mmCIF file of C-alpha atoms and ligand atoms in Angstrom:
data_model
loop_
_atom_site.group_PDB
_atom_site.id
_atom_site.type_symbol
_atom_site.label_atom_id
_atom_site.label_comp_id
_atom_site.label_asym_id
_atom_site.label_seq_id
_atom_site.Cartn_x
_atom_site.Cartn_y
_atom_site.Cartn_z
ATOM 1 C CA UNK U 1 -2.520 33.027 -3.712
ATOM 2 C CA UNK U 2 -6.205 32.135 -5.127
ATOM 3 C CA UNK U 3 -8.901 33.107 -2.872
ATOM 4 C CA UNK U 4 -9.354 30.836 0.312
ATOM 5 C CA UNK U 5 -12.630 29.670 0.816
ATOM 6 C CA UNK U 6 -14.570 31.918 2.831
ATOM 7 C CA UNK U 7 -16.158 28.843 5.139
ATOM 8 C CA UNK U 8 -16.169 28.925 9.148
ATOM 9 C CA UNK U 9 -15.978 26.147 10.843
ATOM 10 C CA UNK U 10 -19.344 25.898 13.321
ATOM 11 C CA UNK U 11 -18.553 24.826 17.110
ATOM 12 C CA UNK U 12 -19.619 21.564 16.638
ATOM 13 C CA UNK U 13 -19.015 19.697 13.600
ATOM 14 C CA UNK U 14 -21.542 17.003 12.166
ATOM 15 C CA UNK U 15 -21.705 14.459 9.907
ATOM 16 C CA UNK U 16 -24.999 15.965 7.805
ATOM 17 C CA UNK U 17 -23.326 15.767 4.101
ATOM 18 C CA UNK U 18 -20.809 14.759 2.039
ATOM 19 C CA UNK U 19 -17.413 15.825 1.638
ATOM 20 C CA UNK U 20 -17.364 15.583 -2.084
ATOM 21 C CA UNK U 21 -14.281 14.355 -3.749
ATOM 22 C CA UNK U 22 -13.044 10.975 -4.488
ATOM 23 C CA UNK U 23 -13.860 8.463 -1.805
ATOM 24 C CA UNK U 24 -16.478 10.391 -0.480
ATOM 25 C CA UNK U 25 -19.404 7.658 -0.173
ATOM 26 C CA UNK U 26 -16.753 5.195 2.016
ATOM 27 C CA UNK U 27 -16.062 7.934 4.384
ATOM 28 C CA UNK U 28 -17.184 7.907 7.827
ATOM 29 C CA UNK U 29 -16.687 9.392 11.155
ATOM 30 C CA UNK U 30 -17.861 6.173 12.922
ATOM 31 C CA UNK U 31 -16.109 2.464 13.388
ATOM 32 C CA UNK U 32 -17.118 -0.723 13.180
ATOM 33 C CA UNK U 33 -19.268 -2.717 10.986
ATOM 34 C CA UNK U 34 -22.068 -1.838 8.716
ATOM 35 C CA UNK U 35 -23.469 -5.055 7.952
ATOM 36 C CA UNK U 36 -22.529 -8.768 8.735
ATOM 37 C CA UNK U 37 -20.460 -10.742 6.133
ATOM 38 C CA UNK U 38 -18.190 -13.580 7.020
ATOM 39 C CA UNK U 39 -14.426 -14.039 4.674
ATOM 40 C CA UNK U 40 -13.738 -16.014 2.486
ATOM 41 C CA UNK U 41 -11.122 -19.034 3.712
ATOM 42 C CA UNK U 42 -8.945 -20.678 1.231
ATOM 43 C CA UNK U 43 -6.922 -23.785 1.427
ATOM 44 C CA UNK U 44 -3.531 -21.996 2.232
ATOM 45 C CA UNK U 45 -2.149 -20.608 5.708
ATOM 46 C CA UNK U 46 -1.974 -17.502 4.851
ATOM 47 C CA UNK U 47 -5.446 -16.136 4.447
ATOM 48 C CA UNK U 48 -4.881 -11.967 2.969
ATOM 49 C CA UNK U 49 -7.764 -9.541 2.503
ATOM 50 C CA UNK U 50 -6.750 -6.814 0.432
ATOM 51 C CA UNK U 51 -6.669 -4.631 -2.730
ATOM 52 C CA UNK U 52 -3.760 -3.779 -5.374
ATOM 53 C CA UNK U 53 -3.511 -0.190 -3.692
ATOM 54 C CA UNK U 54 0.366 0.923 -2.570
ATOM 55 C CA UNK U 55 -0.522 -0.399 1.137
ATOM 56 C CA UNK U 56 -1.820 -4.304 -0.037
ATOM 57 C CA UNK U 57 1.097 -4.279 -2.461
ATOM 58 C CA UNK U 58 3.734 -3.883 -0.280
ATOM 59 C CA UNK U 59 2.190 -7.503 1.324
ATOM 60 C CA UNK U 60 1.819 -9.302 -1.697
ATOM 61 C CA UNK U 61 4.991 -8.303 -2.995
ATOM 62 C CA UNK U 62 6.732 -9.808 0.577
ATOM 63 C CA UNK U 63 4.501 -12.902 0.306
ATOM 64 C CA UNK U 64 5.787 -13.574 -3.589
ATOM 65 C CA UNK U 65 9.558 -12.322 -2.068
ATOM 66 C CA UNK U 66 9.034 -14.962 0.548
ATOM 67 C CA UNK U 67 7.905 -18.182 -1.723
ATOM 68 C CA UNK U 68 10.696 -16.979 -4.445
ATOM 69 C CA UNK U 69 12.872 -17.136 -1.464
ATOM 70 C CA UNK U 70 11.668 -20.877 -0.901
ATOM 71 C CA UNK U 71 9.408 -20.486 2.172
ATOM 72 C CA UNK U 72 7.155 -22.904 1.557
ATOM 73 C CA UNK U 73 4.817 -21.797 4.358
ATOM 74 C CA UNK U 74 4.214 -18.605 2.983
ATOM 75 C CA UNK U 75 1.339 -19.837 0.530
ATOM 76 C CA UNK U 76 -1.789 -17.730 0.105
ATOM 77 C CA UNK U 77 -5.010 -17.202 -0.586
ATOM 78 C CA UNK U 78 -5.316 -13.469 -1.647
ATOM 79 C CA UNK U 79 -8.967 -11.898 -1.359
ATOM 80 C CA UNK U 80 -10.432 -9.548 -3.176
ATOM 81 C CA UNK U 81 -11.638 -6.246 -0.914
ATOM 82 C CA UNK U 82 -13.260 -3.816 -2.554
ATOM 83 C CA UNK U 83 -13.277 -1.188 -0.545
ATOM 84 C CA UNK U 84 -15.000 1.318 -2.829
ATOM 85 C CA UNK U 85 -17.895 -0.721 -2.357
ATOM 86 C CA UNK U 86 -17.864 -0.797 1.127
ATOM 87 C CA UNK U 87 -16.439 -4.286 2.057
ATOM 88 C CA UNK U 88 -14.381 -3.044 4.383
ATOM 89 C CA UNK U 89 -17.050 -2.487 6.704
ATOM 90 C CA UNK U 90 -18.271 -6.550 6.820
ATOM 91 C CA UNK U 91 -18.294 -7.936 9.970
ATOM 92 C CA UNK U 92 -16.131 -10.147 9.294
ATOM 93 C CA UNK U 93 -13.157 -8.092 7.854
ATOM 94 C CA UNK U 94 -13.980 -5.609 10.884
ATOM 95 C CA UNK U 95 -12.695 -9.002 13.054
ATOM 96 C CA UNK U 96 -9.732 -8.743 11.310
ATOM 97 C CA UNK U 97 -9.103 -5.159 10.817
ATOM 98 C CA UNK U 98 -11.147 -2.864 13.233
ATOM 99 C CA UNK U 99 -9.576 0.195 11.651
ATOM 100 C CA UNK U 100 -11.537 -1.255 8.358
ATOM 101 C CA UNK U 101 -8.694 -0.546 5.843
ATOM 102 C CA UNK U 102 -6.709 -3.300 3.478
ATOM 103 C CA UNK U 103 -4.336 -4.811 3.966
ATOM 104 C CA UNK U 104 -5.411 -7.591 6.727
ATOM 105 C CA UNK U 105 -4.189 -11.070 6.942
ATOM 106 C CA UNK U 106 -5.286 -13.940 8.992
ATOM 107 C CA UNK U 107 -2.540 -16.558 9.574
ATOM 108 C CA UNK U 108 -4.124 -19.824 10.051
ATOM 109 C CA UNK U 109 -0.927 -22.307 10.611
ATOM 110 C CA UNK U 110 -1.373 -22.490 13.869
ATOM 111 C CA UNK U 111 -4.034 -23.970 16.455
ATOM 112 C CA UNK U 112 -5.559 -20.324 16.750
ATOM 113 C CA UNK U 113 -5.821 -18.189 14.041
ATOM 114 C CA UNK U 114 -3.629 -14.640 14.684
ATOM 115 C CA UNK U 115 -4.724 -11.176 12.774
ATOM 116 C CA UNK U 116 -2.260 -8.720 11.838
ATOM 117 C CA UNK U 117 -3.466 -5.745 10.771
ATOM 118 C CA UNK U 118 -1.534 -2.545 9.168
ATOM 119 C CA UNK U 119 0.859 -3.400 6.541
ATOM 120 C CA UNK U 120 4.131 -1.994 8.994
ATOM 121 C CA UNK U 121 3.016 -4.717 11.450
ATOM 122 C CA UNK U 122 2.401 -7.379 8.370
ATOM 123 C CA UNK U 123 5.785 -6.616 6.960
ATOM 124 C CA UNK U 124 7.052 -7.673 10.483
ATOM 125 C CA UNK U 125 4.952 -10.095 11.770
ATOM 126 C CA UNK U 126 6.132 -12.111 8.347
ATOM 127 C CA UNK U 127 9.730 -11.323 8.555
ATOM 128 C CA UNK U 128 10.351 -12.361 11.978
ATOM 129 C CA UNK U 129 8.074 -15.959 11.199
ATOM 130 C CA UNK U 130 10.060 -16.285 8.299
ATOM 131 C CA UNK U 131 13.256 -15.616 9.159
ATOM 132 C CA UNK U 132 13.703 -13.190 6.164
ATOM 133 C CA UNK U 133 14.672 -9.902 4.463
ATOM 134 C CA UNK U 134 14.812 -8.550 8.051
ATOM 135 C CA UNK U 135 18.397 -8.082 9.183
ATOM 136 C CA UNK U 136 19.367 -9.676 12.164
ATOM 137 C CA UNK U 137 22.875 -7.841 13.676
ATOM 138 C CA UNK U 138 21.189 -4.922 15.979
ATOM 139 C CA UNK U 139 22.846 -1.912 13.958
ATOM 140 C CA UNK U 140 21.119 -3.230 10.470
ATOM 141 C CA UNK U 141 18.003 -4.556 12.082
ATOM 142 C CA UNK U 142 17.499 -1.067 13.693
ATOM 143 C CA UNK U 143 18.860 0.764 10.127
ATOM 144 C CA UNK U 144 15.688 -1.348 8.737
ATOM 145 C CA UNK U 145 13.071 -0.638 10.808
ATOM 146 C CA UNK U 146 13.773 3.082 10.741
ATOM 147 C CA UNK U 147 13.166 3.547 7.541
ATOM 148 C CA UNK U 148 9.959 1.215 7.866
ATOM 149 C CA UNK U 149 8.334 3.537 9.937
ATOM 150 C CA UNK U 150 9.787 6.418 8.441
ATOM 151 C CA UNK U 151 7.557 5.042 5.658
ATOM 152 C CA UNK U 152 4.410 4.510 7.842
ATOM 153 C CA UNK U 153 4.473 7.809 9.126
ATOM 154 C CA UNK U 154 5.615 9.864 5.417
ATOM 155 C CA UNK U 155 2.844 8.505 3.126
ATOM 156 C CA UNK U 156 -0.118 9.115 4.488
ATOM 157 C CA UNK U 157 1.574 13.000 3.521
ATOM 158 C CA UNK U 158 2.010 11.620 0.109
ATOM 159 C CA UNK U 159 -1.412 9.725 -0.166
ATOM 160 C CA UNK U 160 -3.768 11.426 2.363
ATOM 161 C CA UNK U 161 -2.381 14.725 1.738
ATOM 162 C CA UNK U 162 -0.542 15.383 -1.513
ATOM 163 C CA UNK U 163 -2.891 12.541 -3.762
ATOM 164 C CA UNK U 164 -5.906 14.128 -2.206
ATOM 165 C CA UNK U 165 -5.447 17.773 -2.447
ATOM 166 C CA UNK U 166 -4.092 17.583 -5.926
ATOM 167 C CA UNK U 167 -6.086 14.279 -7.805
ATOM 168 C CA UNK U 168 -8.765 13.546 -5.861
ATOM 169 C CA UNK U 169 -10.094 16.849 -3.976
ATOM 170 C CA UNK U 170 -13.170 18.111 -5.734
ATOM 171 C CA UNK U 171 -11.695 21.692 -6.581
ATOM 172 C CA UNK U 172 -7.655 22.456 -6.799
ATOM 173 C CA UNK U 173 -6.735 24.547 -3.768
ATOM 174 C CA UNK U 174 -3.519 26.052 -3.681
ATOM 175 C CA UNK U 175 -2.515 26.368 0.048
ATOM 176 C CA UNK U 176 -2.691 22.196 0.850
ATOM 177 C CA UNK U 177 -1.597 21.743 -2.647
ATOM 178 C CA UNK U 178 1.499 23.420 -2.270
ATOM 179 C CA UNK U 179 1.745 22.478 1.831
ATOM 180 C CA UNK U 180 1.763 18.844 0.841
ATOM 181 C CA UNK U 181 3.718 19.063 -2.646
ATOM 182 C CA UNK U 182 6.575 21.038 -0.367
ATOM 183 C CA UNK U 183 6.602 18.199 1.992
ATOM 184 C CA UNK U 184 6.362 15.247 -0.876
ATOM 185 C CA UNK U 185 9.517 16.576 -2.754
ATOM 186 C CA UNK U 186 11.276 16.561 0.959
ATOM 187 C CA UNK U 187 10.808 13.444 1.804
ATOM 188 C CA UNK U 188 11.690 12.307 -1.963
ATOM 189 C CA UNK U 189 14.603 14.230 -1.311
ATOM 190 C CA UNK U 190 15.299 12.178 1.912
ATOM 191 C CA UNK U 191 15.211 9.060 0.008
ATOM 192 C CA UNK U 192 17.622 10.059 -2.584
ATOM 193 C CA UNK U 193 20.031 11.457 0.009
ATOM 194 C CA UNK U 194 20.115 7.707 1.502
ATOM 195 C CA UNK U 195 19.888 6.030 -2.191
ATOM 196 C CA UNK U 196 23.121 7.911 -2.773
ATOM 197 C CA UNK U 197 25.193 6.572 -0.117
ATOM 198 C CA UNK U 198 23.817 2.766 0.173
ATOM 199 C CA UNK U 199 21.989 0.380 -2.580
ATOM 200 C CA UNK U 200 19.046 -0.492 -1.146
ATOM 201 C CA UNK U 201 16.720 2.063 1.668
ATOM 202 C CA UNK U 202 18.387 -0.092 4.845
ATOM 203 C CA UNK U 203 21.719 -1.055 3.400
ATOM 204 C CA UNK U 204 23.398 -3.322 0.573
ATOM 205 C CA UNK U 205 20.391 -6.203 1.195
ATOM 206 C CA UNK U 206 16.857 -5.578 -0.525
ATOM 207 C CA UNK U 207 14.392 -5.766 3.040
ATOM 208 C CA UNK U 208 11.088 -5.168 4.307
ATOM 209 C CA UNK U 209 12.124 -1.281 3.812
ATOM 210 C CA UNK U 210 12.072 -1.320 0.458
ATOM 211 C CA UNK U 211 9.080 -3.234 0.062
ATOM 212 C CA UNK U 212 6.997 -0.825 2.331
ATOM 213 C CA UNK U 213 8.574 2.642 0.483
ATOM 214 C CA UNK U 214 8.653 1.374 -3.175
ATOM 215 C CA UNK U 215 5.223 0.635 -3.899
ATOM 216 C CA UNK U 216 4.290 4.524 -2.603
ATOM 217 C CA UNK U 217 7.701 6.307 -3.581
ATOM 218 C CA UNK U 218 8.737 4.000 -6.404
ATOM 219 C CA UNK U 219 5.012 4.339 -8.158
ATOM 220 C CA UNK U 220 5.668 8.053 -7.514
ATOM 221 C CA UNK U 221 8.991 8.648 -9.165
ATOM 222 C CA UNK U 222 7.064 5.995 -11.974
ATOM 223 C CA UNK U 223 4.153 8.405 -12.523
ATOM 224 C CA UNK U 224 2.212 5.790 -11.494
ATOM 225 C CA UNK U 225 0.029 7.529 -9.055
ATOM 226 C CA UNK U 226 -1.813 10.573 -9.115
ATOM 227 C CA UNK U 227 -0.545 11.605 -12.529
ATOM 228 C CA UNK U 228 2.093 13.802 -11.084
ATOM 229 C CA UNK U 229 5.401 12.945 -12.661
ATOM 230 C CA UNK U 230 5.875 16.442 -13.965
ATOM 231 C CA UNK U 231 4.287 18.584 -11.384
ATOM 232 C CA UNK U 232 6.754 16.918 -8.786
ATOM 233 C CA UNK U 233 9.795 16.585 -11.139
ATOM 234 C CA UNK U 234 10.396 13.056 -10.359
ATOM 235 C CA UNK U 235 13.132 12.618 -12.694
ATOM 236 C CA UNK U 236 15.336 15.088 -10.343
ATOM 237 C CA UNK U 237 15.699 12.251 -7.963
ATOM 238 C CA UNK U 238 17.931 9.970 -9.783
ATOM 239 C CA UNK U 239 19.239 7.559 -6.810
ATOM 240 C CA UNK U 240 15.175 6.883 -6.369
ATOM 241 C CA UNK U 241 14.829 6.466 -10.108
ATOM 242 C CA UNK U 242 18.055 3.767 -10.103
ATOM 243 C CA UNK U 243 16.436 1.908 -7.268
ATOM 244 C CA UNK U 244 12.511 2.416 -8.667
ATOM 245 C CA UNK U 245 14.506 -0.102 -11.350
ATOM 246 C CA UNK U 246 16.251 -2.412 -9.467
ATOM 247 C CA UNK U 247 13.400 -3.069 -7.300
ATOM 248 C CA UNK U 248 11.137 -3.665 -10.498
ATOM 249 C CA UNK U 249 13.427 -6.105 -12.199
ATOM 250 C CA UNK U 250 13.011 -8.358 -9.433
ATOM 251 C CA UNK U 251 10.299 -11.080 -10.609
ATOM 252 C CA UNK U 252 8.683 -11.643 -7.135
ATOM 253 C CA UNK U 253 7.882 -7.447 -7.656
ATOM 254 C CA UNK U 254 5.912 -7.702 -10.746
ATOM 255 C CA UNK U 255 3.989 -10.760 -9.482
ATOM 256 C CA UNK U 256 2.976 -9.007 -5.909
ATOM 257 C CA UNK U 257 2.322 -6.200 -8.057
ATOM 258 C CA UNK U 258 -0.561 -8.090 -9.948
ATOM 259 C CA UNK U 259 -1.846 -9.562 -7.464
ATOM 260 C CA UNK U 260 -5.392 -7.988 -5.991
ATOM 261 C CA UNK U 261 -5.200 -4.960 -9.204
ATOM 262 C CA UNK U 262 -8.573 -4.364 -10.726
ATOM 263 C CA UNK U 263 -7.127 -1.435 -12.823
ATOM 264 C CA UNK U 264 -4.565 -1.119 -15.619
ATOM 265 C CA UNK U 265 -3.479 -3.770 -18.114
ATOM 266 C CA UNK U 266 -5.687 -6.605 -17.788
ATOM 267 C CA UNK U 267 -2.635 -8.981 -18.323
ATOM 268 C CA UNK U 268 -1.182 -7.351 -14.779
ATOM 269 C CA UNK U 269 -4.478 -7.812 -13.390
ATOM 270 C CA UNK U 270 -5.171 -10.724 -10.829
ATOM 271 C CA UNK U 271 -7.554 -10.265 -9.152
ATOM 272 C CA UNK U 272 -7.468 -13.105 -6.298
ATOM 273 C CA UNK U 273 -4.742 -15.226 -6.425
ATOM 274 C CA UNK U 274 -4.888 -18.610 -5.073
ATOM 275 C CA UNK U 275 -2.488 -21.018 -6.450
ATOM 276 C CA UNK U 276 0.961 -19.923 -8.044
ATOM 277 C CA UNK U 277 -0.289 -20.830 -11.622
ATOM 278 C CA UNK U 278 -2.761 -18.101 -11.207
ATOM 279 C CA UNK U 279 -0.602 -15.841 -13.081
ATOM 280 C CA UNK U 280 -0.672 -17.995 -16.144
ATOM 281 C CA UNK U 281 -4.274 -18.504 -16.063
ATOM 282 C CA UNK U 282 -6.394 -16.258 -14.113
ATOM 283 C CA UNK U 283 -5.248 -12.702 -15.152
ATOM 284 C CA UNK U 284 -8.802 -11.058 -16.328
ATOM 285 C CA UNK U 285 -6.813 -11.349 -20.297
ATOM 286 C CA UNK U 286 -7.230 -14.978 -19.811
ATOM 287 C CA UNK U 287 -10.591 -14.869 -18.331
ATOM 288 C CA UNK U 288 -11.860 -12.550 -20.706
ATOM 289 C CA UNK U 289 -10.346 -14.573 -23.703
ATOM 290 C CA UNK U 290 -12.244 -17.417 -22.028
ATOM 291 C CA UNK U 291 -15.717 -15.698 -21.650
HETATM 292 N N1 LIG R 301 -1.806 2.551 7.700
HETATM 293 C C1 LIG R 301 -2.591 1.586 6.972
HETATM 294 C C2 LIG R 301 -3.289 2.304 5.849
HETATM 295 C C3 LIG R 301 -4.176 1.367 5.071
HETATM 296 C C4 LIG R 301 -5.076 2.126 4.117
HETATM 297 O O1 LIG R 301 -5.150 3.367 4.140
HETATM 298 N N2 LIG R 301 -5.801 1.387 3.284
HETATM 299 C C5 LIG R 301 -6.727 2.009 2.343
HETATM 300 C C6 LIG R 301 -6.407 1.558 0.923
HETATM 301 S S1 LIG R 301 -4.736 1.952 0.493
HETATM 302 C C7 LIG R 301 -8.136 1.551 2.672
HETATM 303 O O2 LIG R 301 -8.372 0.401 2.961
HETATM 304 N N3 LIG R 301 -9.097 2.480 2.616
HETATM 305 C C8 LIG R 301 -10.474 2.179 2.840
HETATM 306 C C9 LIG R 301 -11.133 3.196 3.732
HETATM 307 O O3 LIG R 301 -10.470 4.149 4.136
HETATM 308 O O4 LIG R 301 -12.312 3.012 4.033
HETATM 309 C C10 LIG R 301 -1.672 0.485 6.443
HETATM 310 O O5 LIG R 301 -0.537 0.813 6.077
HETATM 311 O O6 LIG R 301 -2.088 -0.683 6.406
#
């Protein structure tokens, strides 16, 4: 193994520089706000503050499932956050999300506003108003919220630990890089293991499960994220690779997908959606077209 560093932690630790890295000028060991900002309020119940990251679009893609599906009163105005700026830290998304991280959503159809924050509870909080792609019967419903929080508790691993350590650390360490790789190629291993013996993560019906594990594990087995394809041997897992596909076909996927992105194809770009025809005219190819 290459040479650990030869740091000691001191007794007390402080927050007197950066950590390097990625990320580093967002990080901080204290909550709360940094400066007052109000949101943004659109027209629609739904109010969403988020980003095109694997966490916002597992909400768009359930808000776009949920309006395919004919749900009128899922409309929404999707916000822009950029969090590498520091937006997170407003005032005003800190009212909606005191853990300051996307996704947050305000639903206004009511007489008092309610925030739901963490995009487990989002997934949830919209299944159970909607009446959708949440299985009822106690065995399923129980099947499907399993592997929800199987996914809330596996990716930080696969984003926090894995991405870091071997994309976005500033030097390549071997011990987390193999500690978290191990653990990322289990729990890809878990998935295919369940892929094999039922169609979709919770059972035959496409649910909230899938749309909370395929924007992490799906982009994964893509090579979407953290250029890693090959160093994790994606294409091993073929029961993840046949549902990666399925999932993408579906139409209300690719739009949630766009929604919020400020990187890749500026055609898949949209970066604040507020009206369904956004995605024929607001996608930054159009508005760059259009000066
Ligand atoms: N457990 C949270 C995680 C959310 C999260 O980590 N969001 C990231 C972007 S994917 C974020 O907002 N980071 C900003 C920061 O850490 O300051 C969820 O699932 O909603």
């Amino acid at each position: 193994m290459t040479n650990p560093s030869d740091y000691t932690p001191p007794k007390v630790w402080t927050w007197d520089k950066e950590s390097g890295g990625r990320f580093a000028n967002i990080n901080r060991p204290i909550a709360g706000p940094t400066h007052e900002k109000e949101l943004p309020v659109g027209r629609h119940p739904l109010q969403l503050y988020s980003l095109g990251t694997p966490n916002g679009v597992k909400v768009t893609v359930m808000l776009e499932e949920l309006l395919a599906a004919g749900h009128a009163g899922a409309e929404y105005d999707a916000w822009l956050i950029k969090i590498r700026e520091g937006e997170q830290f407003g005032s005003g998304f800190v009212a909606v999300n005191p853990n300051s991280k996307i996704p947050a959503l305000m639903d206004r159809s009511g007489r008092e506003p309610i925030r739901v924050f963490e995009s487990g509870a989002i997934l949830l909080y919209l299944a159970e108003k909607f009446g959708a792609f949440l299985p009822t019967e106690a065995r399923a419903r129980a099947e499907c919220l399993s592997w929800l929080f199987w996914q809330m508790g596996s990716a930080p691993y696969l984003g926090g630990g894995f991405g870091h350590f071997y994309a976005y650390a500033p030097s390549k360490m071997e011990y987390p890089i193999d500690r978290f790789a191990m653990e990322v190629k289990r729990q890809l291993d878990v998935l295919d293991r369940r892929l094999a013996e039922s169609e979709y993560v919770a059972g035959p019906e496409y649910t909230i499960a899938d749309m909370a594990i395929w924007p992490w594990y799906g982009a994964l087995a893509k090579g979407w994220v953290y250029d890693a394809a090959e160093f994790l041997s994606v294409q091993d897992y073929k029961n993840v690779q046949r549902w990666t596909d399925a999932v993408f076909a579906r139409p209300a996927v690719k739009r949630g997908r766009m929604v919020n992105r400020t990187t890749g194809e500026p055609s898949e770009q949209l970066h604040e959606r507020h009206d369904a025809s956004d995605f024929e005219t607001k996608t930054q190819d159009k508005l760059q077209a259009a000066g």
